PDB file of C-alpha atoms in Angstrom:
ATOM      1  CA  MET A 153       0.049  -0.005  -0.170  1.00 62.00           C
ATOM      2  CA  ALA A 154       2.986   2.245   0.511  1.00 61.00           C
ATOM      3  CA  ASP A 155       3.517   2.554  -3.336  1.00 82.00           C
ATOM      4  CA  ILE A 156       0.127   4.215  -4.244  1.00 91.00           C
ATOM      5  CA  PRO A 157      -1.006   7.944  -3.585  1.00 95.00           C
ATOM      6  CA  ARG A 158      -2.295   8.979  -0.255  1.00 94.00           C
ATOM      7  CA  LEU A 159      -5.421  10.962  -1.886  1.00 96.00           C
ATOM      8  CA  ALA A 160      -8.112   9.076  -3.483  1.00 97.00           C
ATOM      9  CA  LEU A 161     -11.383  10.221  -5.481  1.00 97.00           C
ATOM     10  CA  SER A 162     -14.725   8.317  -5.130  1.00 97.00           C
ATOM     11  CA  ILE A 163     -16.302   7.456  -8.440  1.00 96.00           C
ATOM     12  CA  ARG A 164     -19.500   5.644  -8.803  1.00 94.00           C
ATOM     13  CA  GLN A 165     -19.410   2.340 -11.019  1.00 94.00           C
ATOM     14  CA  PRO A 166     -19.187   1.445 -13.669  1.00 94.00           C
ATOM     15  CA  TRP A 167     -17.348   4.741 -14.376  1.00 94.00           C
ATOM     16  CA  ALA A 168     -14.586   4.013 -11.918  1.00 96.00           C
ATOM     17  CA  TRP A 169     -14.129   0.538 -14.010  1.00 95.00           C
ATOM     18  CA  ALA A 170     -13.918   2.600 -17.340  1.00 93.00           C
ATOM     19  CA  ILE A 171     -11.007   4.627 -16.105  1.00 95.00           C
ATOM     20  CA  ILE A 172      -9.067   1.696 -15.078  1.00 94.00           C
ATOM     21  CA  ASN A 173     -10.156  -0.670 -17.821  1.00 90.00           C
ATOM     22  CA  ALA A 174     -11.843   1.095 -20.912  1.00 89.00           C
ATOM     23  CA  GLY A 175      -9.716   3.967 -21.548  1.00 89.00           C
ATOM     24  CA  LYS A 176     -12.003   6.641 -19.897  1.00 92.00           C
ATOM     25  CA  ASP A 177      -9.659   9.705 -20.029  1.00 95.00           C
ATOM     26  CA  ILE A 178     -11.617  12.288 -18.184  1.00 96.00           C
ATOM     27  CA  GLU A 179     -13.482  12.459 -14.891  1.00 96.00           C
ATOM     28  CA  ASN A 180     -16.746  14.843 -15.140  1.00 95.00           C
ATOM     29  CA  ARG A 181     -17.378  16.940 -12.140  1.00 96.00           C
ATOM     30  CA  ASP A 182     -19.363  20.027 -11.201  1.00 95.00           C
ATOM     31  CA  TRP A 183     -16.527  21.634  -9.440  1.00 95.00           C
ATOM     32  CA  ARG A 184     -12.826  22.642 -10.700  1.00 96.00           C
ATOM     33  CA  THR A 185      -9.683  21.435  -9.087  1.00 96.00           C
ATOM     34  CA  ASN A 186      -6.132  22.769  -9.237  1.00 96.00           C
ATOM     35  CA  PHE A 187      -4.705  19.401  -7.874  1.00 96.00           C
ATOM     36  CA  ARG A 188      -2.509  17.529 -10.312  1.00 98.00           C
ATOM     37  CA  GLY A 189      -0.670  14.316  -9.718  1.00 97.00           C
ATOM     38  CA  PRO A 190      -1.407  10.614  -8.793  1.00 97.00           C
ATOM     39  CA  VAL A 191      -4.670   9.892  -7.207  1.00 98.00           C
ATOM     40  CA  CYS A 192      -6.276   6.535  -6.136  1.00 98.00           C
ATOM     41  CA  ILE A 193      -9.461   5.657  -7.916  1.00 98.00           C
ATOM     42  CA  HIS A 194     -12.036   4.631  -5.295  1.00 98.00           C
ATOM     43  CA  ALA A 195     -15.210   2.650  -6.447  1.00 97.00           C
ATOM     44  CA  ALA A 196     -18.066   4.095  -4.430  1.00 96.00           C
ATOM     45  CA  LYS A 197     -20.182   1.689  -2.567  1.00 95.00           C
ATOM     46  CA  GLY A 198     -23.450   2.502  -4.336  1.00 91.00           C
ATOM     47  CA  MET A 199     -24.394   1.730  -7.773  1.00 92.00           C
ATOM     48  CA  THR A 200     -28.131   1.746  -9.132  1.00 92.00           C
ATOM     49  CA  LEU A 201     -29.313  -0.474 -11.752  1.00 93.00           C
ATOM     50  CA  GLY A 202     -30.108   2.583 -13.840  1.00 92.00           C
ATOM     51  CA  GLU A 203     -26.536   3.800 -13.713  1.00 91.00           C
ATOM     52  CA  PHE A 204     -25.303   0.481 -14.721  1.00 94.00           C
ATOM     53  CA  ASP A 205     -27.824   0.361 -17.717  1.00 93.00           C
ATOM     54  CA  GLY A 206     -27.099   3.894 -18.764  1.00 91.00           C
ATOM     55  CA  PHE A 207     -23.441   3.069 -18.966  1.00 90.00           C
ATOM     56  CA  VAL A 208     -23.956   0.029 -20.896  1.00 90.00           C
ATOM     57  CA  ASP A 209     -26.243   1.838 -23.444  1.00 90.00           C
ATOM     58  CA  LEU A 210     -23.340   4.375 -23.781  1.00 87.00           C
ATOM     59  CA  ALA A 211     -20.862   1.663 -24.228  1.00 88.00           C
ATOM     60  CA  ARG A 212     -22.940   0.009 -26.887  1.00 87.00           C
ATOM     61  CA  ALA A 213     -23.465   3.489 -28.739  1.00 88.00           C
ATOM     62  CA  MET A 214     -19.693   4.042 -28.633  1.00 86.00           C
ATOM     63  CA  TYR A 215     -19.037   0.359 -30.025  1.00 85.00           C
ATOM     64  CA  ARG A 216     -21.415   1.142 -33.030  1.00 86.00           C
ATOM     65  CA  GLN A 217     -19.514   4.345 -33.639  1.00 84.00           C
ATOM     66  CA  GLY A 218     -16.228   2.461 -33.567  1.00 80.00           C
ATOM     67  CA  ILE A 219     -15.031   4.519 -30.708  1.00 77.00           C
ATOM     68  CA  TRP A 220     -15.183   1.998 -27.827  1.00 76.00           C
ATOM     69  CA  THR A 221     -11.690   1.048 -26.703  1.00 67.00           C
ATOM     70  CA  GLY A 222     -12.231  -0.928 -23.755  1.00 69.00           C
ATOM     71  CA  PRO A 223     -13.086  -4.716 -23.173  1.00 75.00           C
ATOM     72  CA  PHE A 224     -16.390  -6.146 -22.747  1.00 81.00           C
ATOM     73  CA  ILE A 225     -18.156  -4.805 -19.751  1.00 84.00           C
ATOM     74  CA  PRO A 226     -18.316  -7.139 -16.804  1.00 88.00           C
ATOM     75  CA  GLU A 227     -21.798  -8.079 -15.498  1.00 90.00           C
ATOM     76  CA  ARG A 228     -23.113  -5.655 -12.639  1.00 92.00           C
ATOM     77  CA  LYS A 229     -22.565  -7.999  -9.901  1.00 92.00           C
ATOM     78  CA  ALA A 230     -18.806  -8.440 -11.074  1.00 92.00           C
ATOM     79  CA  LEU A 231     -17.730  -4.556 -10.346  1.00 95.00           C
ATOM     80  CA  SER A 232     -15.888  -3.908  -7.352  1.00 95.00           C
ATOM     81  CA  LEU A 233     -17.655  -1.412  -4.967  1.00 96.00           C
ATOM     82  CA  GLY A 234     -16.534   0.371  -1.750  1.00 95.00           C
ATOM     83  CA  GLY A 235     -12.875   0.380  -2.202  1.00 96.00           C
ATOM     84  CA  ILE A 236      -9.758   1.481  -4.142  1.00 97.00           C
ATOM     85  CA  ILE A 237      -9.483  -0.255  -7.568  1.00 97.00           C
ATOM     86  CA  GLY A 238      -6.801   1.677  -9.294  1.00 97.00           C
ATOM     87  CA  VAL A 239      -4.486   4.781  -9.726  1.00 98.00           C
ATOM     88  CA  ALA A 240      -4.546   7.570 -12.164  1.00 97.00           C
ATOM     89  CA  GLU A 241      -2.891  10.816 -12.758  1.00 98.00           C
ATOM     90  CA  ILE A 242      -4.722  13.986 -12.988  1.00 98.00           C
ATOM     91  CA  VAL A 243      -2.922  16.184 -15.392  1.00 98.00           C
ATOM     92  CA  ASP A 244      -5.352  19.094 -16.051  1.00 97.00           C
ATOM     93  CA  CYS A 245      -8.909  20.500 -15.224  1.00 97.00           C
ATOM     94  CA  VAL A 246     -10.822  21.577 -18.340  1.00 97.00           C
ATOM     95  CA  GLU A 247     -13.971  23.083 -19.098  1.00 96.00           C
ATOM     96  CA  ASP A 248     -13.993  21.704 -22.766  1.00 95.00           C
ATOM     97  CA  SER A 249     -12.694  18.611 -24.154  1.00 95.00           C
ATOM     98  CA  GLU A 250     -12.615  16.603 -27.413  1.00 93.00           C
ATOM     99  CA  SER A 251     -12.728  13.224 -25.221  1.00 91.00           C
ATOM    100  CA  LYS A 252     -15.752  11.007 -26.017  1.00 89.00           C
ATOM    101  CA  TRP A 253     -15.895  10.841 -22.044  1.00 90.00           C
ATOM    102  CA  PHE A 254     -16.554  14.503 -21.431  1.00 93.00           C
ATOM    103  CA  PHE A 255     -19.976  15.223 -20.436  1.00 88.00           C
ATOM    104  CA  GLY A 256     -19.702  17.608 -17.559  1.00 79.00           C
ATOM    105  CA  ARG A 257     -19.137  21.180 -16.445  1.00 93.00           C
ATOM    106  CA  PHE A 258     -15.361  20.387 -15.616  1.00 97.00           C
ATOM    107  CA  GLY A 259     -13.316  17.459 -16.493  1.00 96.00           C
ATOM    108  CA  PHE A 260     -10.321  15.987 -14.656  1.00 98.00           C
ATOM    109  CA  VAL A 261      -7.842  14.975 -17.286  1.00 98.00           C
ATOM    110  CA  LEU A 262      -6.559  11.414 -16.498  1.00 98.00           C
ATOM    111  CA  ARG A 263      -3.449   9.645 -17.848  1.00 97.00           C
ATOM    112  CA  ASN A 264      -1.707   6.358 -16.907  1.00 97.00           C
ATOM    113  CA  ALA A 265      -4.473   4.567 -15.276  1.00 96.00           C
ATOM    114  CA  ARG A 266      -3.681   1.192 -13.791  1.00 96.00           C
ATOM    115  CA  PRO A 267      -5.282  -1.334 -11.690  1.00 96.00           C
ATOM    116  CA  VAL A 268      -4.227  -2.074  -8.057  1.00 96.00           C
ATOM    117  CA  GLU A 269      -5.404  -4.940  -5.897  1.00 95.00           C
ATOM    118  CA  PHE A 270      -8.717  -4.082  -4.436  1.00 96.00           C
ATOM    119  CA  ILE A 271      -8.370  -2.368  -1.030  1.00 95.00           C
ATOM    120  CA  PRO A 272     -11.811  -2.120   0.675  1.00 95.00           C
ATOM    121  CA  VAL A 273     -11.979   1.286   2.314  1.00 95.00           C
ATOM    122  CA  LYS A 274     -14.971   3.684   3.019  1.00 93.00           C
ATOM    123  CA  GLY A 275     -15.310   6.542   0.567  1.00 91.00           C
ATOM    124  CA  SER A 276     -15.736  10.430   1.181  1.00 91.00           C
ATOM    125  CA  LEU A 277     -16.678  13.473  -0.932  1.00 90.00           C
ATOM    126  CA  GLY A 278     -13.899  15.249  -2.935  1.00 92.00           C
ATOM    127  CA  PHE A 279     -10.377  14.070  -2.617  1.00 96.00           C
ATOM    128  CA  PHE A 280      -9.648  12.344   0.544  1.00 95.00           C
ATOM    129  CA  GLY A 281      -6.964  10.660   2.617  1.00 94.00           C
ATOM    130  CA  TRP A 282      -8.176   7.161   2.146  1.00 95.00           C
ATOM    131  CA  ARG A 283      -5.807   5.339   4.654  1.00 91.00           C
ATOM    132  CA  LYS A 284      -7.679   7.047   7.635  1.00 91.00           C
ATOM    133  CA  ASN A 285     -10.981   5.346   6.325  1.00 86.00           C
ATOM    134  CA  LEU A 286      -9.300   1.921   6.400  1.00 85.00           C
ATOM    135  CA  PRO A 287     -11.149  -0.818   8.620  1.00 77.00           C
ATOM    136  CA  GLU A 288      -9.756  -0.831  12.111  1.00 64.00           C
ATOM    137  CA  ALA A 289      -8.390  -4.335  11.465  1.00 45.00           C
ATOM    138  CA  VAL A 290      -6.301  -3.135   8.606  1.00 49.00           C
ATOM    139  CA  ASN A 291      -5.435   0.321  10.012  1.00 45.00           C
ATOM    140  CA  GLY A 292      -3.791  -1.375  13.039  1.00 44.00           C
TER     141      GLY A 292
END
């Protein structure tokens, strides 16, 4: 755990999965950030059927247009929830982007996303120090 960033950003599934596995290169937010650097990608604990189905519809549309770059979407029950699933680097915050993943008011531009072994940890709003949210048994 020492080799991964101290800060995390909680993202609802299946969007967090898409960052790590499907080339999602931007995280949409309603707020701007000046933060630049590596951050853990935390898969939020909640995910509705509507969120999952909406993502699948988007992925299918991207596939039909020849722009889906990721692997087949896992089943809903196979997505990890409530923990760190990967790491990415935030390199910019933009209000406009050519990225097929940009839908928001602001976009955190992501690079170098990679998976890590799942770490169950409670999420929080904004950037958060995830180590303080580890279960007591892990935190020691």
